[in-house]
mmCIF file with all atom_site columns, C-alpha atoms in Angstrom:
data_model
loop_
_atom_site.group_PDB
_atom_site.id
_atom_site.type_symbol
_atom_site.label_atom_id
_atom_site.label_alt_id
_atom_site.label_comp_id
_atom_site.label_asym_id
_atom_site.label_entity_id
_atom_site.label_seq_id
_atom_site.pdbx_PDB_ins_code
_atom_site.Cartn_x
_atom_site.Cartn_y
_atom_site.Cartn_z
_atom_site.occupancy
_atom_site.B_iso_or_equiv
_atom_site.pdbx_formal_charge
_atom_site.auth_seq_id
_atom_site.auth_comp_id
_atom_site.auth_asym_id
_atom_site.auth_atom_id
_atom_site.pdbx_PDB_model_num
ATOM 1   C CA . MET A 1 1   ? -15.485 -69.671  -54.646 1.00 0.00 ? 1   MET A CA 1
ATOM 2   C CA . ALA A 1 2   ? -16.726 -70.661  -50.861 1.00 0.00 ? 2   ALA A CA 1
ATOM 3   C CA . THR A 1 3   ? -18.742 -73.910  -50.068 1.00 0.00 ? 3   THR A CA 1
ATOM 4   C CA . GLY A 1 4   ? -21.565 -74.509  -47.779 1.00 0.00 ? 4   GLY A CA 1
ATOM 5   C CA . ARG A 1 5   ? -24.989 -72.812  -47.474 1.00 0.00 ? 5   ARG A CA 1
ATOM 6   C CA . THR A 1 6   ? -25.534 -69.221  -48.466 1.00 0.00 ? 6   THR A CA 1
ATOM 7   C CA . SER A 1 7   ? -28.027 -66.486  -47.692 1.00 0.00 ? 7   SER A CA 1
ATOM 8   C CA . PRO A 1 8   ? -29.857 -64.597  -49.976 1.00 0.00 ? 8   PRO A CA 1
ATOM 9   C CA . ARG A 1 9   ? -28.207 -61.255  -49.614 1.00 0.00 ? 9   ARG A CA 1
ATOM 10  C CA . PHE A 1 10  ? -25.543 -62.704  -51.705 1.00 0.00 ? 10  PHE A CA 1
ATOM 11  C CA . SER A 1 11  ? -27.725 -63.440  -54.527 1.00 0.00 ? 11  SER A CA 1
ATOM 12  C CA . LYS A 1 12  ? -27.855 -61.117  -57.605 1.00 0.00 ? 12  LYS A CA 1
ATOM 13  C CA . PHE A 1 13  ? -29.753 -60.813  -60.960 1.00 0.00 ? 13  PHE A CA 1
ATOM 14  C CA . GLN A 1 14  ? -28.556 -59.412  -64.429 1.00 0.00 ? 14  GLN A CA 1
ATOM 15  C CA . ILE A 1 15  ? -30.704 -59.248  -67.859 1.00 0.00 ? 15  ILE A CA 1
ATOM 16  C CA . GLU A 1 16  ? -29.328 -57.803  -70.789 1.00 0.00 ? 16  GLU A CA 1
ATOM 17  C CA . ASP A 1 17  ? -31.042 -54.672  -71.755 1.00 0.00 ? 17  ASP A CA 1
ATOM 18  C CA . SER A 1 18  ? -32.175 -53.452  -75.086 1.00 0.00 ? 18  SER A CA 1
ATOM 19  C CA . GLY A 1 19  ? -29.159 -52.137  -76.075 1.00 0.00 ? 19  GLY A CA 1
ATOM 20  C CA . GLY A 1 20  ? -27.180 -55.412  -75.631 1.00 0.00 ? 20  GLY A CA 1
ATOM 21  C CA . THR A 1 21  ? -25.443 -54.875  -72.281 1.00 0.00 ? 21  THR A CA 1
ATOM 22  C CA . LEU A 1 22  ? -25.892 -56.958  -69.252 1.00 0.00 ? 22  LEU A CA 1
ATOM 23  C CA . ARG A 1 23  ? -27.306 -54.778  -66.050 1.00 0.00 ? 23  ARG A CA 1
ATOM 24  C CA . ASP A 1 24  ? -27.758 -55.788  -62.671 1.00 0.00 ? 24  ASP A CA 1
ATOM 25  C CA . ILE A 1 25  ? -31.427 -54.364  -61.440 1.00 0.00 ? 25  ILE A CA 1
ATOM 26  C CA . PRO A 1 26  ? -33.063 -54.456  -57.882 1.00 0.00 ? 26  PRO A CA 1
ATOM 27  C CA . ILE A 1 27  ? -34.649 -57.899  -57.180 1.00 0.00 ? 27  ILE A CA 1
ATOM 28  C CA . SER A 1 28  ? -36.781 -58.441  -53.606 1.00 0.00 ? 28  SER A CA 1
ATOM 29  C CA . THR A 1 29  ? -38.045 -61.778  -54.972 1.00 0.00 ? 29  THR A CA 1
ATOM 30  C CA . PHE A 1 30  ? -38.006 -64.206  -57.378 1.00 0.00 ? 30  PHE A CA 1
ATOM 31  C CA . GLY A 1 31  ? -39.670 -67.445  -57.655 1.00 0.00 ? 31  GLY A CA 1
ATOM 32  C CA . GLY A 1 32  ? -38.268 -71.178  -58.027 1.00 0.00 ? 32  GLY A CA 1
ATOM 33  C CA . VAL A 1 33  ? -35.197 -70.990  -60.425 1.00 0.00 ? 33  VAL A CA 1
ATOM 34  C CA . GLY A 1 34  ? -34.158 -73.498  -62.991 1.00 0.00 ? 34  GLY A CA 1
ATOM 35  C CA . LEU A 1 35  ? -36.203 -76.020  -65.258 1.00 0.00 ? 35  LEU A CA 1
ATOM 36  C CA . THR A 1 36  ? -38.949 -78.128  -64.489 1.00 0.00 ? 36  THR A CA 1
ATOM 37  C CA . TYR A 1 37  ? -39.524 -81.469  -66.817 1.00 0.00 ? 37  TYR A CA 1
ATOM 38  C CA . ASP A 1 38  ? -42.764 -82.863  -67.825 1.00 0.00 ? 38  ASP A CA 1
ATOM 39  C CA . GLU A 1 39  ? -43.395 -86.623  -66.796 1.00 0.00 ? 39  GLU A CA 1
ATOM 40  C CA . VAL A 1 40  ? -44.215 -88.649  -69.586 1.00 0.00 ? 40  VAL A CA 1
ATOM 41  C CA . ASP A 1 41  ? -45.771 -92.227  -68.684 1.00 0.00 ? 41  ASP A CA 1
ATOM 42  C CA . VAL A 1 42  ? -44.369 -94.874  -70.594 1.00 0.00 ? 42  VAL A CA 1
ATOM 43  C CA . SER A 1 43  ? -45.980 -97.712  -68.346 1.00 0.00 ? 43  SER A CA 1
ATOM 44  C CA . ALA A 1 44  ? -47.307 -101.044 -69.759 1.00 0.00 ? 44  ALA A CA 1
ATOM 45  C CA . ILE A 1 45  ? -50.884 -102.227 -68.353 1.00 0.00 ? 45  ILE A CA 1
ATOM 46  C CA . GLN A 1 46  ? -48.969 -105.523 -66.972 1.00 0.00 ? 46  GLN A CA 1
ATOM 47  C CA . GLU A 1 47  ? -46.509 -103.318 -64.965 1.00 0.00 ? 47  GLU A CA 1
ATOM 48  C CA . VAL A 1 48  ? -47.104 -102.877 -61.174 1.00 0.00 ? 48  VAL A CA 1
ATOM 49  C CA . VAL A 1 49  ? -45.498 -99.636  -60.858 1.00 0.00 ? 49  VAL A CA 1
ATOM 50  C CA . LYS A 1 50  ? -45.885 -96.802  -63.201 1.00 0.00 ? 50  LYS A CA 1
ATOM 51  C CA . ASN A 1 51  ? -42.836 -95.930  -65.480 1.00 0.00 ? 51  ASN A CA 1
ATOM 52  C CA . PHE A 1 52  ? -41.628 -92.369  -66.430 1.00 0.00 ? 52  PHE A CA 1
ATOM 53  C CA . LEU A 1 53  ? -39.514 -90.558  -69.024 1.00 0.00 ? 53  LEU A CA 1
ATOM 54  C CA . THR A 1 54  ? -38.427 -86.907  -68.627 1.00 0.00 ? 54  THR A CA 1
ATOM 55  C CA . GLY A 1 55  ? -40.368 -84.844  -71.064 1.00 0.00 ? 55  GLY A CA 1
ATOM 56  C CA . GLN A 1 56  ? -39.604 -81.448  -72.333 1.00 0.00 ? 56  GLN A CA 1
ATOM 57  C CA . ALA A 1 57  ? -38.337 -78.830  -69.975 1.00 0.00 ? 57  ALA A CA 1
ATOM 58  C CA . ASN A 1 58  ? -40.294 -75.734  -68.896 1.00 0.00 ? 58  ASN A CA 1
ATOM 59  C CA . PHE A 1 59  ? -38.777 -72.089  -67.819 1.00 0.00 ? 59  PHE A CA 1
ATOM 60  C CA . SER A 1 60  ? -40.423 -69.105  -66.471 1.00 0.00 ? 60  SER A CA 1
ATOM 61  C CA . LEU A 1 61  ? -39.086 -66.772  -63.595 1.00 0.00 ? 61  LEU A CA 1
ATOM 62  C CA . THR A 1 62  ? -41.315 -64.108  -62.180 1.00 0.00 ? 62  THR A CA 1
ATOM 63  C CA . ILE A 1 63  ? -39.374 -61.261  -60.201 1.00 0.00 ? 63  ILE A CA 1
ATOM 64  C CA . THR A 1 64  ? -40.276 -58.701  -58.019 1.00 0.00 ? 64  THR A CA 1
ATOM 65  C CA . GLY A 1 65  ? -38.545 -55.495  -56.814 1.00 0.00 ? 65  GLY A CA 1
ATOM 66  C CA . PRO A 1 66  ? -38.623 -51.793  -56.065 1.00 0.00 ? 66  PRO A CA 1
ATOM 67  C CA . PHE A 1 67  ? -39.844 -49.142  -58.703 1.00 0.00 ? 67  PHE A CA 1
ATOM 68  C CA . ASP A 1 68  ? -36.549 -47.495  -59.683 1.00 0.00 ? 68  ASP A CA 1
ATOM 69  C CA . ASN A 1 69  ? -35.623 -45.279  -62.750 1.00 0.00 ? 69  ASN A CA 1
ATOM 70  C CA . ARG A 1 70  ? -32.050 -45.009  -62.204 1.00 0.00 ? 70  ARG A CA 1
ATOM 71  C CA . ALA A 1 71  ? -29.905 -44.681  -65.209 1.00 0.00 ? 71  ALA A CA 1
ATOM 72  C CA . ALA A 1 72  ? -28.377 -47.929  -66.309 1.00 0.00 ? 72  ALA A CA 1
ATOM 73  C CA . THR A 1 73  ? -24.725 -49.046  -65.171 1.00 0.00 ? 73  THR A CA 1
ATOM 74  C CA . ALA A 1 74  ? -22.093 -51.270  -65.708 1.00 0.00 ? 74  ALA A CA 1
ATOM 75  C CA . ALA A 1 75  ? -22.941 -54.586  -64.441 1.00 0.00 ? 75  ALA A CA 1
ATOM 76  C CA . SER A 1 76  ? -21.161 -55.991  -61.649 1.00 0.00 ? 76  SER A CA 1
ATOM 77  C CA . ALA A 1 77  ? -18.250 -58.744  -61.699 1.00 0.00 ? 77  ALA A CA 1
ATOM 78  C CA . SER A 1 78  ? -17.140 -61.703  -59.962 1.00 0.00 ? 78  SER A CA 1
ATOM 79  C CA . GLY A 1 79  ? -16.760 -60.984  -56.450 1.00 0.00 ? 79  GLY A CA 1
ATOM 80  C CA . GLN A 1 80  ? -18.437 -57.760  -56.607 1.00 0.00 ? 80  GLN A CA 1
ATOM 81  C CA . ALA A 1 81  ? -21.814 -56.748  -54.891 1.00 0.00 ? 81  ALA A CA 1
ATOM 82  C CA . ALA A 1 82  ? -24.746 -55.815  -57.017 1.00 0.00 ? 82  ALA A CA 1
ATOM 83  C CA . ALA A 1 83  ? -25.500 -52.724  -54.801 1.00 0.00 ? 83  ALA A CA 1
ATOM 84  C CA . SER A 1 84  ? -23.000 -50.749  -55.970 1.00 0.00 ? 84  SER A CA 1
ATOM 85  C CA . TYR A 1 85  ? -23.613 -51.393  -59.851 1.00 0.00 ? 85  TYR A CA 1
ATOM 86  C CA . LEU A 1 86  ? -27.797 -51.333  -59.761 1.00 0.00 ? 86  LEU A CA 1
ATOM 87  C CA . SER A 1 87  ? -29.426 -50.028  -62.920 1.00 0.00 ? 87  SER A CA 1
ATOM 88  C CA . GLY A 1 88  ? -32.991 -48.875  -62.860 1.00 0.00 ? 88  GLY A CA 1
ATOM 89  C CA . SER A 1 89  ? -35.242 -51.677  -62.786 1.00 0.00 ? 89  SER A CA 1
ATOM 90  C CA . HIS A 1 90  ? -37.927 -49.270  -64.738 1.00 0.00 ? 90  HIS A CA 1
ATOM 91  C CA . THR A 1 91  ? -35.169 -48.229  -66.951 1.00 0.00 ? 91  THR A CA 1
ATOM 92  C CA . VAL A 1 92  ? -34.054 -52.097  -68.417 1.00 0.00 ? 92  VAL A CA 1
ATOM 93  C CA . LEU A 1 93  ? -37.369 -53.667  -68.024 1.00 0.00 ? 93  LEU A CA 1
ATOM 94  C CA . SER A 1 94  ? -40.035 -51.297  -69.656 1.00 0.00 ? 94  SER A CA 1
ATOM 95  C CA . ALA A 1 95  ? -37.947 -51.535  -72.922 1.00 0.00 ? 95  ALA A CA 1
ATOM 96  C CA . LEU A 1 96  ? -37.946 -55.371  -72.634 1.00 0.00 ? 96  LEU A CA 1
ATOM 97  C CA . ASN A 1 97  ? -41.722 -55.875  -72.256 1.00 0.00 ? 97  ASN A CA 1
ATOM 98  C CA . GLY A 1 98  ? -43.207 -57.903  -74.802 1.00 0.00 ? 98  GLY A CA 1
ATOM 99  C CA . GLY A 1 99  ? -40.106 -57.782  -77.154 1.00 0.00 ? 99  GLY A CA 1
ATOM 100 C CA . MET A 1 100 ? -39.310 -61.087  -78.955 1.00 0.00 ? 100 MET A CA 1
ATOM 101 C CA . THR A 1 101 ? -35.420 -60.500  -78.906 1.00 0.00 ? 101 THR A CA 1
ATOM 102 C CA . PRO A 1 102 ? -33.645 -63.221  -76.872 1.00 0.00 ? 102 PRO A CA 1
ATOM 103 C CA . ARG A 1 103 ? -32.138 -61.606  -74.071 1.00 0.00 ? 103 ARG A CA 1
ATOM 104 C CA . ALA A 1 104 ? -29.131 -62.751  -71.498 1.00 0.00 ? 104 ALA A CA 1
ATOM 105 C CA . PHE A 1 105 ? -29.836 -63.167  -68.153 1.00 0.00 ? 105 PHE A CA 1
ATOM 106 C CA . GLY A 1 106 ? -28.277 -64.804  -64.999 1.00 0.00 ? 106 GLY A CA 1
ATOM 107 C CA . VAL A 1 107 ? -29.331 -65.420  -61.289 1.00 0.00 ? 107 VAL A CA 1
ATOM 108 C CA . TYR A 1 108 ? -26.053 -65.781  -59.425 1.00 0.00 ? 108 TYR A CA 1
ATOM 109 C CA . PHE A 1 109 ? -25.906 -67.264  -55.978 1.00 0.00 ? 109 PHE A CA 1
ATOM 110 C CA . GLY A 1 110 ? -22.912 -66.288  -54.195 1.00 0.00 ? 110 GLY A CA 1
ATOM 111 C CA . VAL A 1 111 ? -21.738 -68.954  -51.112 1.00 0.00 ? 111 VAL A CA 1
ATOM 112 C CA . GLN A 1 112 ? -21.379 -67.154  -47.848 1.00 0.00 ? 112 GLN A CA 1
ATOM 113 C CA . ALA A 1 113 ? -19.884 -63.907  -49.960 1.00 0.00 ? 113 ALA A CA 1
ATOM 114 C CA . ASP A 1 114 ? -20.753 -62.025  -52.883 1.00 0.00 ? 114 ASP A CA 1
ATOM 115 C CA . TRP A 1 115 ? -20.945 -64.238  -56.154 1.00 0.00 ? 115 TRP A CA 1
ATOM 116 C CA . SER A 1 116 ? -17.459 -65.098  -57.625 1.00 0.00 ? 116 SER A CA 1
ATOM 117 C CA . THR A 1 117 ? -16.504 -67.520  -60.397 1.00 0.00 ? 117 THR A CA 1
ATOM 118 C CA . GLY A 1 118 ? -17.195 -71.096  -59.560 1.00 0.00 ? 118 GLY A CA 1
ATOM 119 C CA . ASP A 1 119 ? -20.160 -70.212  -57.459 1.00 0.00 ? 119 ASP A CA 1
ATOM 120 C CA . PRO A 1 120 ? -23.830 -71.290  -58.752 1.00 0.00 ? 120 PRO A CA 1
ATOM 121 C CA . VAL A 1 121 ? -25.356 -69.418  -61.674 1.00 0.00 ? 121 VAL A CA 1
ATOM 122 C CA . PHE A 1 122 ? -28.534 -70.092  -63.556 1.00 0.00 ? 122 PHE A CA 1
ATOM 123 C CA . GLY A 1 123 ? -29.073 -68.505  -66.948 1.00 0.00 ? 123 GLY A CA 1
ATOM 124 C CA . ALA A 1 124 ? -27.689 -67.896  -70.524 1.00 0.00 ? 124 ALA A CA 1
ATOM 125 C CA . ASP A 1 125 ? -27.164 -65.831  -73.579 1.00 0.00 ? 125 ASP A CA 1
ATOM 126 C CA . ASN A 1 126 ? -29.755 -65.403  -76.149 1.00 0.00 ? 126 ASN A CA 1
ATOM 127 C CA . CYS A 1 127 ? -32.301 -66.923  -74.179 1.00 0.00 ? 127 CYS A CA 1
ATOM 128 C CA . VAL A 1 128 ? -35.514 -65.063  -72.414 1.00 0.00 ? 128 VAL A CA 1
ATOM 129 C CA . GLY A 1 129 ? -38.222 -62.504  -73.042 1.00 0.00 ? 129 GLY A CA 1
ATOM 130 C CA . VAL A 1 130 ? -39.756 -60.443  -70.444 1.00 0.00 ? 130 VAL A CA 1
ATOM 131 C CA . SER A 1 131 ? -43.683 -60.237  -70.146 1.00 0.00 ? 131 SER A CA 1
ATOM 132 C CA . ASP A 1 132 ? -46.417 -58.998  -67.652 1.00 0.00 ? 132 ASP A CA 1
ATOM 133 C CA . TYR A 1 133 ? -43.913 -56.122  -66.606 1.00 0.00 ? 133 TYR A CA 1
ATOM 134 C CA . THR A 1 134 ? -46.238 -54.490  -64.056 1.00 0.00 ? 134 THR A CA 1
ATOM 135 C CA . VAL A 1 135 ? -45.948 -51.532  -61.363 1.00 0.00 ? 135 VAL A CA 1
ATOM 136 C CA . ASP A 1 136 ? -47.912 -51.198  -58.343 1.00 0.00 ? 136 ASP A CA 1
ATOM 137 C CA . PRO A 1 137 ? -47.149 -47.297  -57.331 1.00 0.00 ? 137 PRO A CA 1
ATOM 138 C CA . ALA A 1 138 ? -48.967 -47.710  -53.904 1.00 0.00 ? 138 ALA A CA 1
ATOM 139 C CA . ALA A 1 139 ? -45.906 -50.127  -52.826 1.00 0.00 ? 139 ALA A CA 1
ATOM 140 C CA . GLY A 1 140 ? -43.614 -48.845  -55.131 1.00 0.00 ? 140 GLY A CA 1
ATOM 141 C CA . THR A 1 141 ? -42.986 -52.091  -56.665 1.00 0.00 ? 141 THR A CA 1
ATOM 142 C CA . TYR A 1 142 ? -42.435 -53.699  -59.688 1.00 0.00 ? 142 TYR A CA 1
ATOM 143 C CA . SER A 1 143 ? -43.187 -57.201  -61.638 1.00 0.00 ? 143 SER A CA 1
ATOM 144 C CA . ALA A 1 144 ? -42.162 -59.010  -64.102 1.00 0.00 ? 144 ALA A CA 1
ATOM 145 C CA . LYS A 1 145 ? -42.360 -62.452  -65.893 1.00 0.00 ? 145 LYS A CA 1
ATOM 146 C CA . LEU A 1 146 ? -39.136 -63.787  -67.981 1.00 0.00 ? 146 LEU A CA 1
ATOM 147 C CA . TYR A 1 147 ? -40.088 -66.671  -70.042 1.00 0.00 ? 147 TYR A CA 1
ATOM 148 C CA . HIS A 1 148 ? -37.913 -68.784  -72.606 1.00 0.00 ? 148 HIS A CA 1
ATOM 149 C CA . ILE A 1 149 ? -37.912 -67.361  -76.361 1.00 0.00 ? 149 ILE A CA 1
ATOM 150 C CA . SER A 1 150 ? -38.468 -70.131  -79.087 1.00 0.00 ? 150 SER A CA 1
ATOM 151 C CA . GLY A 1 151 ? -35.064 -70.791  -80.776 1.00 0.00 ? 151 GLY A CA 1
ATOM 152 C CA . GLY A 1 152 ? -33.119 -69.173  -78.020 1.00 0.00 ? 152 GLY A CA 1
ATOM 153 C CA . THR A 1 153 ? -30.391 -70.609  -75.976 1.00 0.00 ? 153 THR A CA 1
ATOM 154 C CA . ALA A 1 154 ? -31.842 -72.808  -73.089 1.00 0.00 ? 154 ALA A CA 1
ATOM 155 C CA . PRO A 1 155 ? -31.168 -72.016  -69.625 1.00 0.00 ? 155 PRO A CA 1
ATOM 156 C CA . ALA A 1 156 ? -28.767 -74.115  -67.417 1.00 0.00 ? 156 ALA A CA 1
ATOM 157 C CA . TRP A 1 157 ? -27.015 -74.392  -64.078 1.00 0.00 ? 157 TRP A CA 1
ATOM 158 C CA . GLY A 1 158 ? -23.439 -73.210  -64.426 1.00 0.00 ? 158 GLY A CA 1
ATOM 159 C CA . THR A 1 159 ? -20.464 -71.836  -62.235 1.00 0.00 ? 159 THR A CA 1
ATOM 160 C CA . SER A 1 160 ? -19.215 -68.947  -64.943 1.00 0.00 ? 160 SER A CA 1
ATOM 161 C CA . ALA A 1 161 ? -20.502 -65.506  -65.220 1.00 0.00 ? 161 ALA A CA 1
ATOM 162 C CA . ILE A 1 162 ? -23.158 -65.411  -68.305 1.00 0.00 ? 162 ILE A CA 1
ATOM 163 C CA . THR A 1 163 ? -22.036 -63.022  -70.980 1.00 0.00 ? 163 THR A CA 1
ATOM 164 C CA . VAL A 1 164 ? -23.389 -61.538  -74.234 1.00 0.00 ? 164 VAL A CA 1
ATOM 165 C CA . ALA A 1 165 ? -22.290 -62.855  -77.186 1.00 0.00 ? 165 ALA A CA 1
#
């Protein structure tokens, strides 16, 4: 684990496939990573400044990348670059689209090097579903939305690899 700023080239994305195995898939972009919370106004009329409480968290994540139908391969481990372990985006995501079984996922942020234990990771086991998986054949890209499945584990920030239970 290193400290300091990082570069997007050290980020990687893993998701559990339909067979229950974590896979690295190629990612070009992903939206903001984390939870957003509703603000619940609890102000009394006589207060000068409004007061808020944190409400329920909301999570969704849109990912995009190159359309790829390579075979599924084992996911990278701590200290390994995802590039050597990539599974096809179409191979993994097409089978997950619209499913209601919560899947594990992790967005890994390597700090100044490939991700290793101790660096930031956001995700969880038994957590997300995939919707809106679409392919743009002219650009050779895909897009997919991850969302939290009811009853699944809440995603969170951590520093350990996501595992499938």
